[in-house]
């Protein structure tokens, strides 16, 4: 298989680390070599959280600037901030619902116009898949399932050697029963956003 | 059953680096585990905390790293296999016992994990703890992969027993916090109790004994060297003229760079997982078969200098590149692209630059620093102290979530060097500076190393106020218990030590306990300390809301909302508190209902009483 490098960027509390782990588990279940890198500690107190999954014959779990095949952004401004991680011909999957940092409310900077953010993103890479993942998560019945919407969006690109069915099997095996229904629904809603659209 | 207790050799698990280390210790039959938590090491002891009810393995969160190592030393001297874990700066705290434990040695295998943090993801410095192996004379292992994290931890116990020395296992953040597939090995049963055999003239380090033991340590180092020379995971890979040396995570960057540059046939790689003492013969063999060497090691030029000394001693004319000369820095962690570039430059190779995205036209984006959580009691305490003590007071701070008080609008952190430094540096400020001094320390940090500073302050009649932020847990590192916690909600049956009684026992007479979400009353109490002579202590007690939620200690409170009819846009709530749940919707202040935990701090700060429960 072709090597793949995927970077995830979000805000502490959005569930970024859970889906990187699940993606890694799904790869392992299919016998695909996978490494994940995470950041714990101070970064989790509402700051930016970046994680990565590399699939294939790669020894380094981290992804250098300009080397990600796919960037999954949980928050539009953070997607923009991290865009340099993506290679020139790469792909972006991003949530469009803003989560402004507290610095904005105390007058340190202004949150950019979301349309402007998307405009810049679209100029930089091969293709940007953007949708309101927050609304999809609400539709699925739980705001907490935003990460599952984005995981669906990533798998829907059909760029990774992990099928939607295989991913869902991993979700089923690793999710508490009370969250499972909402999470699977959220995953499907995310999948619809990108499936066969590349 | 805890997943790390799965007894099925040969099967695979997808593990975090720290879980792999814990599993390695379990496979080796570890019987005794001590630690002080600290990123990036914290998830190693977390595993033992979780599985302690399922096994006979003894586990404790010790009050600090020095204590953890000494407790472990007792167990290892009795003959038990012992694991002690800490972050890199924790080894500074444990350095005193470490240096002399190296003389005394161990009976049961002892592995000390030092988790270093290049790039300072969550630390106050990025010291390179490979120097501790050199300073103490102890053997050091440096795993490079997720599998080696497990395998070398397990083997480190045998190594320790054969040398009768503690073994240092060094990791870096990227290893601790990587995940990958690990093939499990067989599990040895833990031996959890033994008879201690007295041997005072080898274990009581009076000068006459230590003079002899120093000699013993040197001879054990010679044995360690012989083992390092024959350690199968120390290896030379390839026979090419380009020499590459790497340790830890950097070795992976080398492997990927060699693949990317397609120079496998032209390289010789020296992989050192048993890196101290340096296997001289193996290194010499390597130096003799190459023309140029690039040493890829994050942080300090430890291997580079040792290899240069070796080349000099043996009259070898080989060019050894590394820091500066090889385009590699002593600062921060490396990454695959940086190492590839250094390789290409060192060996004069072309690598077509794939080109990165031009991000020069991206506008300046507002920063998103980490912040105190919605409903964090520290925010309330900071607000109240500032109301009384103002902006001019000197605020020495300490290590924990509350260090985030550094950022505006709280801006109440003026000095920090290490765990416990708030209290002791406050003694210096109170004596030397013209302003008043109020120091902040967390509950766990107070137990770790704040108490001694407080005794010093009382005895030497220093004049300042110490605020102990008691949120009932070690919050920053993931809600570990400490001696002052109520262990019942987490089923942790250990004796609870009262911070208030300790403070009084240290001789502090002016001691107050406040509940920070009762704003008016807290401010009154704080005001009473303004002109109090000597040392006064305010213990601010309120449970961490994240911990309360996960441990289910309290019923969820109703979230609050801003009544737009009453709000006059003073924005004190926004300007003074910067709670992440409060945001501006155009010109209107609003509260994110999903984030608000109902602490009611903003409701008490609002001059119009416009903030009310939903």
mmCIF file of N, CA and C in Angstrom, chain B residues 57-177:
data_model
loop_
_atom_site.group_PDB
_atom_site.id
_atom_site.type_symbol
_atom_site.label_atom_id
_atom_site.label_comp_id
_atom_site.label_asym_id
_atom_site.label_seq_id
_atom_site.Cartn_x
_atom_site.Cartn_y
_atom_site.Cartn_z
ATOM 1 N N UNK B 57 0.715 -6.593 42.900
ATOM 2 C CA UNK B 57 1.770 -5.600 42.709
ATOM 3 C C UNK B 57 1.506 -4.427 43.656
ATOM 4 N N UNK B 58 2.539 -4.036 44.438
ATOM 5 C CA UNK B 58 2.357 -2.859 45.293
ATOM 6 C C UNK B 58 2.573 -1.606 44.452
ATOM 7 N N UNK B 59 1.651 -0.665 44.585
ATOM 8 C CA UNK B 59 1.791 0.591 43.845
ATOM 9 C C UNK B 59 1.499 1.779 44.746
ATOM 10 N N UNK B 60 2.309 2.811 44.617
ATOM 11 C CA UNK B 60 1.957 4.058 45.304
ATOM 12 C C UNK B 60 2.335 5.270 44.483
ATOM 13 N N UNK B 61 1.498 6.310 44.638
ATOM 14 C CA UNK B 61 1.904 7.649 44.229
ATOM 15 C C UNK B 61 2.656 8.207 45.426
ATOM 16 N N UNK B 62 3.957 8.357 45.309
ATOM 17 C CA UNK B 62 4.747 8.873 46.422
ATOM 18 C C UNK B 62 4.615 10.391 46.442
ATOM 19 N N UNK B 63 5.054 11.031 47.542
ATOM 20 C CA UNK B 63 4.857 12.485 47.605
ATOM 21 C C UNK B 63 5.782 13.246 46.659
ATOM 22 N N UNK B 64 6.946 12.709 46.405
ATOM 23 C CA UNK B 64 7.793 13.317 45.364
ATOM 24 C C UNK B 64 8.758 12.264 44.829
ATOM 25 N N UNK B 65 9.592 12.661 43.893
ATOM 26 C CA UNK B 65 10.448 11.696 43.209
ATOM 27 C C UNK B 65 11.546 11.155 44.115
ATOM 28 N N UNK B 66 12.069 12.017 44.989
ATOM 29 C CA UNK B 66 13.092 11.551 45.938
ATOM 30 C C UNK B 66 12.504 10.457 46.825
ATOM 31 N N UNK B 67 11.310 10.716 47.324
ATOM 32 C CA UNK B 67 10.648 9.727 48.170
ATOM 33 C C UNK B 67 10.353 8.465 47.357
ATOM 34 N N UNK B 68 9.863 8.638 46.142
ATOM 35 C CA UNK B 68 9.551 7.477 45.296
ATOM 36 C C UNK B 68 10.782 6.588 45.125
ATOM 37 N N UNK B 69 11.930 7.216 44.861
ATOM 38 C CA UNK B 69 13.145 6.427 44.640
ATOM 39 C C UNK B 69 13.603 5.755 45.926
ATOM 40 N N UNK B 70 13.468 6.447 47.049
ATOM 41 C CA UNK B 70 13.904 5.860 48.322
ATOM 42 C C UNK B 70 12.977 4.715 48.754
ATOM 43 N N UNK B 71 11.677 4.889 48.540
ATOM 44 C CA UNK B 71 10.735 3.807 48.838
ATOM 45 C C UNK B 71 11.087 2.598 47.971
ATOM 46 N N UNK B 72 11.326 2.886 46.693
ATOM 47 C CA UNK B 72 11.707 1.817 45.762
ATOM 48 C C UNK B 72 13.024 1.169 46.159
ATOM 49 N N UNK B 73 13.954 1.973 46.681
ATOM 50 C CA UNK B 73 15.262 1.445 47.074
ATOM 51 C C UNK B 73 15.102 0.419 48.195
ATOM 52 N N UNK B 74 14.173 0.691 49.112
ATOM 53 C CA UNK B 74 13.914 -0.256 50.199
ATOM 54 C C UNK B 74 13.400 -1.584 49.661
ATOM 55 N N UNK B 75 12.492 -1.482 48.689
ATOM 56 C CA UNK B 75 11.926 -2.706 48.111
ATOM 57 C C UNK B 75 12.981 -3.475 47.326
ATOM 58 N N UNK B 76 13.788 -2.741 46.556
ATOM 59 C CA UNK B 76 14.805 -3.401 45.735
ATOM 60 C C UNK B 76 15.901 -4.003 46.618
ATOM 61 N N UNK B 77 16.204 -3.343 47.742
ATOM 62 C CA UNK B 77 17.209 -3.883 48.671
ATOM 63 C C UNK B 77 16.698 -5.156 49.332
ATOM 64 N N UNK B 78 15.381 -5.274 49.428
ATOM 65 C CA UNK B 78 14.783 -6.498 49.978
ATOM 66 C C UNK B 78 14.796 -7.611 48.934
ATOM 67 N N UNK B 79 14.913 -7.215 47.682
ATOM 68 C CA UNK B 79 15.000 -8.234 46.635
ATOM 69 C C UNK B 79 13.828 -8.240 45.673
ATOM 70 N N UNK B 80 12.925 -7.263 45.789
ATOM 71 C CA UNK B 80 11.781 -7.232 44.882
ATOM 72 C C UNK B 80 12.122 -6.500 43.594
ATOM 73 N N UNK B 81 11.490 -6.916 42.516
ATOM 74 C CA UNK B 81 11.642 -6.190 41.252
ATOM 75 C C UNK B 81 10.827 -4.902 41.340
ATOM 76 N N UNK B 82 11.500 -3.786 41.092
ATOM 77 C CA UNK B 82 10.939 -2.486 41.408
ATOM 78 C C UNK B 82 11.028 -1.538 40.223
ATOM 79 N N UNK B 83 9.927 -0.844 39.981
ATOM 80 C CA UNK B 83 9.892 0.165 38.914
ATOM 81 C C UNK B 83 9.620 1.527 39.545
ATOM 82 N N UNK B 84 10.424 2.530 39.175
ATOM 83 C CA UNK B 84 10.226 3.888 39.675
ATOM 84 C C UNK B 84 10.150 4.811 38.463
ATOM 85 N N UNK B 85 9.092 5.592 38.366
ATOM 86 C CA UNK B 85 8.952 6.427 37.162
ATOM 87 C C UNK B 85 8.837 7.897 37.511
ATOM 88 N N UNK B 86 9.363 8.727 36.635
ATOM 89 C CA UNK B 86 9.309 10.173 36.843
ATOM 90 C C UNK B 86 9.616 10.887 35.532
ATOM 91 N N UNK B 87 9.309 12.178 35.499
ATOM 92 C CA UNK B 87 9.703 12.966 34.340
ATOM 93 C C UNK B 87 11.137 13.423 34.538
ATOM 94 N N UNK B 88 11.707 14.011 33.470
ATOM 95 C CA UNK B 88 13.137 14.351 33.538
ATOM 96 C C UNK B 88 13.493 15.243 34.724
ATOM 97 N N UNK B 89 12.716 16.290 34.965
ATOM 98 C CA UNK B 89 13.069 17.185 36.084
ATOM 99 C C UNK B 89 12.821 16.514 37.426
ATOM 100 N N UNK B 90 12.006 15.469 37.431
ATOM 101 C CA UNK B 90 11.822 14.694 38.659
ATOM 102 C C UNK B 90 13.118 14.033 39.100
ATOM 103 N N UNK B 91 13.961 13.687 38.122
ATOM 104 C CA UNK B 91 15.239 13.064 38.477
ATOM 105 C C UNK B 91 16.118 14.051 39.250
ATOM 106 N N UNK B 92 15.946 15.339 38.994
ATOM 107 C CA UNK B 92 16.684 16.325 39.803
ATOM 108 C C UNK B 92 16.295 16.189 41.269
ATOM 109 N N UNK B 93 15.000 16.005 41.510
ATOM 110 C CA UNK B 93 14.515 15.866 42.889
ATOM 111 C C UNK B 93 15.046 14.569 43.485
ATOM 112 N N UNK B 94 15.150 13.542 42.658
ATOM 113 C CA UNK B 94 15.605 12.232 43.127
ATOM 114 C C UNK B 94 17.122 12.076 43.013
ATOM 115 N N UNK B 95 17.802 13.122 42.602
ATOM 116 C CA UNK B 95 19.240 12.982 42.314
ATOM 117 C C UNK B 95 20.042 12.602 43.549
ATOM 118 N N UNK B 96 19.620 13.090 44.707
ATOM 119 C CA UNK B 96 20.391 12.805 45.919
ATOM 120 C C UNK B 96 20.418 11.299 46.207
ATOM 121 N N UNK B 97 19.262 10.655 46.342
ATOM 122 C CA UNK B 97 19.343 9.197 46.530
ATOM 123 C C UNK B 97 19.961 8.470 45.336
ATOM 124 N N UNK B 98 19.738 8.967 44.123
ATOM 125 C CA UNK B 98 20.228 8.265 42.930
ATOM 126 C C UNK B 98 21.746 8.089 42.962
ATOM 127 N N UNK B 99 22.446 9.181 43.292
ATOM 128 C CA UNK B 99 23.909 9.152 43.238
ATOM 129 C C UNK B 99 24.481 8.093 44.180
ATOM 130 N N UNK B 100 23.891 7.943 45.344
ATOM 131 C CA UNK B 100 24.465 7.016 46.312
ATOM 132 C C UNK B 100 23.846 5.628 46.227
ATOM 133 N N UNK B 101 22.617 5.561 45.716
ATOM 134 C CA UNK B 101 22.040 4.239 45.448
ATOM 135 C C UNK B 101 22.909 3.506 44.417
ATOM 136 N N UNK B 102 23.540 4.286 43.551
ATOM 137 C CA UNK B 102 24.456 3.682 42.567
ATOM 138 C C UNK B 102 25.610 2.984 43.282
ATOM 139 N N UNK B 103 26.036 3.515 44.414
ATOM 140 C CA UNK B 103 27.100 2.862 45.201
ATOM 141 C C UNK B 103 26.570 1.592 45.863
ATOM 142 N N UNK B 104 25.402 1.738 46.497
ATOM 143 C CA UNK B 104 24.849 0.626 47.278
ATOM 144 C C UNK B 104 24.354 -0.490 46.358
ATOM 145 N N UNK B 105 23.770 -0.065 45.257
ATOM 146 C CA UNK B 105 23.251 -1.054 44.312
ATOM 147 C C UNK B 105 21.941 -1.667 44.782
ATOM 148 N N UNK B 106 21.477 -2.663 44.060
ATOM 149 C CA UNK B 106 20.181 -3.275 44.353
ATOM 150 C C UNK B 106 20.301 -4.793 44.337
ATOM 151 N N UNK B 107 19.318 -5.411 44.941
ATOM 152 C CA UNK B 107 19.263 -6.869 44.957
ATOM 153 C C UNK B 107 18.194 -7.331 43.955
ATOM 154 N N UNK B 108 16.965 -6.848 44.162
ATOM 155 C CA UNK B 108 15.926 -7.076 43.164
ATOM 156 C C UNK B 108 16.146 -6.079 42.030
ATOM 157 N N UNK B 109 15.795 -6.463 40.810
ATOM 158 C CA UNK B 109 16.002 -5.574 39.676
ATOM 159 C C UNK B 109 15.259 -4.263 39.854
ATOM 160 N N UNK B 110 15.943 -3.150 39.588
ATOM 161 C CA UNK B 110 15.277 -1.852 39.685
ATOM 162 C C UNK B 110 15.432 -1.086 38.375
ATOM 163 N N UNK B 111 14.309 -0.631 37.847
ATOM 164 C CA UNK B 111 14.325 0.179 36.633
ATOM 165 C C UNK B 111 13.774 1.558 36.981
ATOM 166 N N UNK B 112 14.547 2.579 36.644
ATOM 167 C CA UNK B 112 14.115 3.956 36.884
ATOM 168 C C UNK B 112 13.824 4.582 35.521
ATOM 169 N N UNK B 113 12.588 4.972 35.289
ATOM 170 C CA UNK B 113 12.243 5.598 34.009
ATOM 171 C C UNK B 113 12.419 7.104 34.147
ATOM 172 N N UNK B 114 13.229 7.671 33.246
ATOM 173 C CA UNK B 114 13.306 9.127 33.150
ATOM 174 C C UNK B 114 12.703 9.530 31.814
ATOM 175 N N UNK B 115 11.605 10.270 31.864
ATOM 176 C CA UNK B 115 10.891 10.664 30.649
ATOM 177 C C UNK B 115 11.235 12.119 30.323
ATOM 178 N N UNK B 116 12.097 12.279 29.325
ATOM 179 C CA UNK B 116 12.567 13.611 28.949
ATOM 180 C C UNK B 116 11.570 14.288 28.013
ATOM 181 N N UNK B 117 11.676 15.593 27.909
ATOM 182 C CA UNK B 117 10.655 16.352 27.173
ATOM 183 C C UNK B 117 11.273 17.382 26.235
ATOM 184 N N UNK B 118 11.973 16.915 25.157
ATOM 185 C CA UNK B 118 12.503 17.870 24.184
ATOM 186 C C UNK B 118 11.354 18.689 23.585
ATOM 187 N N UNK B 119 11.588 19.949 23.385
ATOM 188 C CA UNK B 119 10.569 20.912 22.921
ATOM 189 C C UNK B 119 9.657 21.384 24.045
ATOM 190 N N UNK B 120 9.851 20.913 25.263
ATOM 191 C CA UNK B 120 9.098 21.392 26.429
ATOM 192 C C UNK B 120 7.597 21.449 26.195
ATOM 193 N N UNK B 121 7.025 20.306 25.801
ATOM 194 C CA UNK B 121 5.571 20.300 25.609
ATOM 195 C C UNK B 121 4.860 20.597 26.921
ATOM 196 N N UNK B 122 5.445 20.155 28.014
ATOM 197 C CA UNK B 122 4.764 20.334 29.293
ATOM 198 C C UNK B 122 5.782 20.353 30.434
ATOM 199 N N UNK B 123 6.804 21.179 30.276
ATOM 200 C CA UNK B 123 7.893 21.177 31.255
ATOM 201 C C UNK B 123 8.511 22.557 31.362
ATOM 202 N N UNK B 124 9.319 22.727 32.411
ATOM 203 C CA UNK B 124 9.970 24.021 32.605
ATOM 204 C C UNK B 124 11.355 24.100 31.991
ATOM 205 N N UNK B 125 11.919 22.956 31.580
ATOM 206 C CA UNK B 125 13.187 22.993 30.858
ATOM 207 C C UNK B 125 13.275 21.758 29.966
ATOM 208 N N UNK B 126 14.324 21.681 29.155
ATOM 209 C CA UNK B 126 14.480 20.481 28.314
ATOM 210 C C UNK B 126 15.851 19.846 28.542
ATOM 211 N N UNK B 127 16.204 19.688 29.810
ATOM 212 C CA UNK B 127 17.490 19.060 30.145
ATOM 213 C C UNK B 127 17.569 17.648 29.568
ATOM 214 N N UNK B 128 18.806 17.241 29.297
ATOM 215 C CA UNK B 128 19.056 15.930 28.697
ATOM 216 C C UNK B 128 19.525 14.977 29.792
ATOM 217 N N UNK B 129 18.678 14.062 30.190
ATOM 218 C CA UNK B 129 19.000 13.213 31.333
ATOM 219 C C UNK B 129 19.959 12.075 31.014
ATOM 220 N N UNK B 130 20.466 12.049 29.787
ATOM 221 C CA UNK B 130 21.532 11.081 29.532
ATOM 222 C C UNK B 130 22.743 11.415 30.402
ATOM 223 N N UNK B 131 22.852 12.698 30.777
ATOM 224 C CA UNK B 131 23.962 13.076 31.652
ATOM 225 C C UNK B 131 23.846 12.432 33.027
ATOM 226 N N UNK B 132 22.629 12.102 33.447
ATOM 227 C CA UNK B 132 22.495 11.450 34.753
ATOM 228 C C UNK B 132 23.129 10.062 34.753
ATOM 229 N N UNK B 133 23.108 9.392 33.611
ATOM 230 C CA UNK B 133 23.785 8.095 33.538
ATOM 231 C C UNK B 133 25.281 8.297 33.738
ATOM 232 N N UNK B 134 25.790 9.365 33.117
ATOM 233 C CA UNK B 134 27.231 9.657 33.234
ATOM 234 C C UNK B 134 27.567 10.103 34.649
ATOM 235 N N UNK B 135 26.693 10.900 35.240
ATOM 236 C CA UNK B 135 26.944 11.450 36.576
ATOM 237 C C UNK B 135 26.896 10.357 37.645
ATOM 238 N N UNK B 136 25.939 9.454 37.513
ATOM 239 C CA UNK B 136 25.758 8.428 38.539
ATOM 240 C C UNK B 136 26.567 7.176 38.249
ATOM 241 N N UNK B 137 26.956 7.003 36.997
ATOM 242 C CA UNK B 137 27.657 5.776 36.611
ATOM 243 C C UNK B 137 26.728 4.606 36.349
ATOM 244 N N UNK B 138 25.442 4.879 36.223
ATOM 245 C CA UNK B 138 24.480 3.795 36.038
ATOM 246 C C UNK B 138 24.276 3.467 34.559
ATOM 247 N N UNK B 139 23.931 2.209 34.266
ATOM 248 C CA UNK B 139 23.637 1.854 32.877
ATOM 249 C C UNK B 139 22.356 2.533 32.404
ATOM 250 N N UNK B 140 22.316 2.863 31.098
ATOM 251 C CA UNK B 140 21.123 3.502 30.530
ATOM 252 C C UNK B 140 20.682 2.782 29.272
ATOM 253 N N UNK B 141 19.371 2.523 29.203
ATOM 254 C CA UNK B 141 18.776 1.963 27.995
ATOM 255 C C UNK B 141 17.919 3.031 27.332
ATOM 256 N N UNK B 142 17.951 3.056 25.998
ATOM 257 C CA UNK B 142 17.138 4.021 25.251
ATOM 258 C C UNK B 142 16.386 3.300 24.131
ATOM 259 N N UNK B 143 15.137 2.893 24.406
ATOM 260 C CA UNK B 143 14.348 2.229 23.361
ATOM 261 C C UNK B 143 14.065 3.198 22.209
ATOM 262 N N UNK B 144 13.863 2.623 21.014
ATOM 263 C CA UNK B 144 13.569 3.475 19.861
ATOM 264 C C UNK B 144 12.175 3.223 19.280
ATOM 265 N N UNK B 145 11.577 2.065 19.568
ATOM 266 C CA UNK B 145 10.264 1.745 18.979
ATOM 267 C C UNK B 145 9.295 1.345 20.083
ATOM 268 N N UNK B 146 8.036 1.239 19.695
ATOM 269 C CA UNK B 146 7.006 0.855 20.659
ATOM 270 C C UNK B 146 7.289 -0.553 21.194
ATOM 271 N N UNK B 147 7.750 -1.445 20.318
ATOM 272 C CA UNK B 147 8.062 -2.809 20.756
ATOM 273 C C UNK B 147 9.240 -2.800 21.721
ATOM 274 N N UNK B 148 10.250 -1.984 21.400
ATOM 275 C CA UNK B 148 11.419 -1.929 22.289
ATOM 276 C C UNK B 148 11.071 -1.312 23.636
ATOM 277 N N UNK B 149 10.104 -0.418 23.663
ATOM 278 C CA UNK B 149 9.697 0.146 24.958
ATOM 279 C C UNK B 149 9.295 -0.987 25.895
ATOM 280 N N UNK B 150 8.527 -1.936 25.368
ATOM 281 C CA UNK B 150 8.120 -3.076 26.192
ATOM 282 C C UNK B 150 9.295 -4.030 26.437
ATOM 283 N N UNK B 151 9.937 -4.430 25.338
ATOM 284 C CA UNK B 151 10.966 -5.472 25.459
ATOM 285 C C UNK B 151 12.134 -5.024 26.334
ATOM 286 N N UNK B 152 12.593 -3.795 26.120
ATOM 287 C CA UNK B 152 13.772 -3.353 26.875
ATOM 288 C C UNK B 152 13.430 -3.099 28.333
ATOM 289 N N UNK B 153 12.187 -2.677 28.611
ATOM 290 C CA UNK B 153 11.799 -2.528 30.015
ATOM 291 C C UNK B 153 11.881 -3.878 30.705
ATOM 292 N N UNK B 154 11.333 -4.895 30.042
ATOM 293 C CA UNK B 154 11.374 -6.235 30.640
ATOM 294 C C UNK B 154 12.822 -6.689 30.843
ATOM 295 N N UNK B 155 13.644 -6.470 29.830
ATOM 296 C CA UNK B 155 15.046 -6.937 29.936
ATOM 297 C C UNK B 155 15.852 -6.122 30.933
ATOM 298 N N UNK B 156 15.420 -4.867 31.150
ATOM 299 C CA UNK B 156 16.161 -4.002 32.068
ATOM 300 C C UNK B 156 16.191 -4.582 33.483
ATOM 301 N N UNK B 157 15.134 -5.317 33.845
ATOM 302 C CA UNK B 157 15.116 -5.906 35.191
ATOM 303 C C UNK B 157 16.196 -6.974 35.336
ATOM 304 N N UNK B 158 16.334 -7.801 34.297
ATOM 305 C CA UNK B 158 17.389 -8.829 34.332
ATOM 306 C C UNK B 158 18.765 -8.178 34.346
ATOM 307 N N UNK B 159 18.904 -7.164 33.515
ATOM 308 C CA UNK B 159 20.187 -6.452 33.447
ATOM 309 C C UNK B 159 20.537 -5.884 34.820
ATOM 310 N N UNK B 160 19.541 -5.266 35.452
ATOM 311 C CA UNK B 160 19.748 -4.674 36.760
ATOM 312 C C UNK B 160 20.197 -5.733 37.768
ATOM 313 N N UNK B 161 19.565 -6.883 37.732
ATOM 314 C CA UNK B 161 19.926 -7.933 38.691
ATOM 315 C C UNK B 161 21.308 -8.508 38.406
ATOM 316 N N UNK B 162 21.663 -8.614 37.116
ATOM 317 C CA UNK B 162 22.980 -9.185 36.837
ATOM 318 C C UNK B 162 24.097 -8.209 37.224
ATOM 319 N N UNK B 163 23.817 -6.906 37.130
ATOM 320 C CA UNK B 163 24.845 -5.917 37.483
ATOM 321 C C UNK B 163 24.719 -5.462 38.938
ATOM 322 N N UNK B 164 23.594 -5.808 39.574
ATOM 323 C CA UNK B 164 23.277 -5.320 40.927
ATOM 324 C C UNK B 164 23.210 -3.795 40.982
ATOM 325 N N UNK B 165 22.802 -3.197 39.872
ATOM 326 C CA UNK B 165 22.683 -1.736 39.794
ATOM 327 C C UNK B 165 21.289 -1.362 39.288
ATOM 328 N N UNK B 166 20.748 -0.226 39.737
ATOM 329 C CA UNK B 166 19.526 0.273 39.079
ATOM 330 C C UNK B 166 19.843 0.579 37.620
ATOM 331 N N UNK B 167 18.864 0.380 36.751
ATOM 332 C CA UNK B 167 19.038 0.704 35.331
ATOM 333 C C UNK B 167 18.147 1.900 35.000
ATOM 334 N N UNK B 168 18.736 2.883 34.327
ATOM 335 C CA UNK B 168 17.945 4.043 33.889
ATOM 336 C C UNK B 168 17.378 3.742 32.505
ATOM 337 N N UNK B 169 16.070 3.893 32.364
ATOM 338 C CA UNK B 169 15.440 3.723 31.060
ATOM 339 C C UNK B 169 14.987 5.107 30.623
ATOM 340 N N UNK B 170 15.609 5.615 29.552
ATOM 341 C CA UNK B 170 15.299 6.988 29.136
ATOM 342 C C UNK B 170 14.375 6.992 27.932
ATOM 343 N N UNK B 171 13.334 7.799 28.042
ATOM 344 C CA UNK B 171 12.409 7.993 26.924
ATOM 345 C C UNK B 171 12.313 9.487 26.641
ATOM 346 N N UNK B 172 11.663 9.820 25.538
ATOM 347 C CA UNK B 172 11.293 11.218 25.299
ATOM 348 C C UNK B 172 9.795 11.249 25.003
ATOM 349 N N UNK B 173 9.225 12.446 25.075
ATOM 350 C CA UNK B 173 7.774 12.602 24.925
ATOM 351 C C UNK B 173 7.206 11.835 23.745
ATOM 352 N N UNK B 174 7.896 11.885 22.611
ATOM 353 C CA UNK B 174 7.361 11.241 21.410
ATOM 354 C C UNK B 174 7.275 9.739 21.551
ATOM 355 N N UNK B 175 8.169 9.153 22.343
ATOM 356 C CA UNK B 175 8.080 7.714 22.601
ATOM 357 C C UNK B 175 6.976 7.421 23.605
ATOM 358 N N UNK B 176 6.918 8.210 24.670
ATOM 359 C CA UNK B 176 5.895 7.991 25.690
ATOM 360 C C UNK B 176 4.492 8.094 25.106
ATOM 361 N N UNK B 177 4.331 9.044 24.181
ATOM 362 C CA UNK B 177 2.996 9.347 23.679
ATOM 363 C C UNK B 177 2.808 8.928 22.228
#
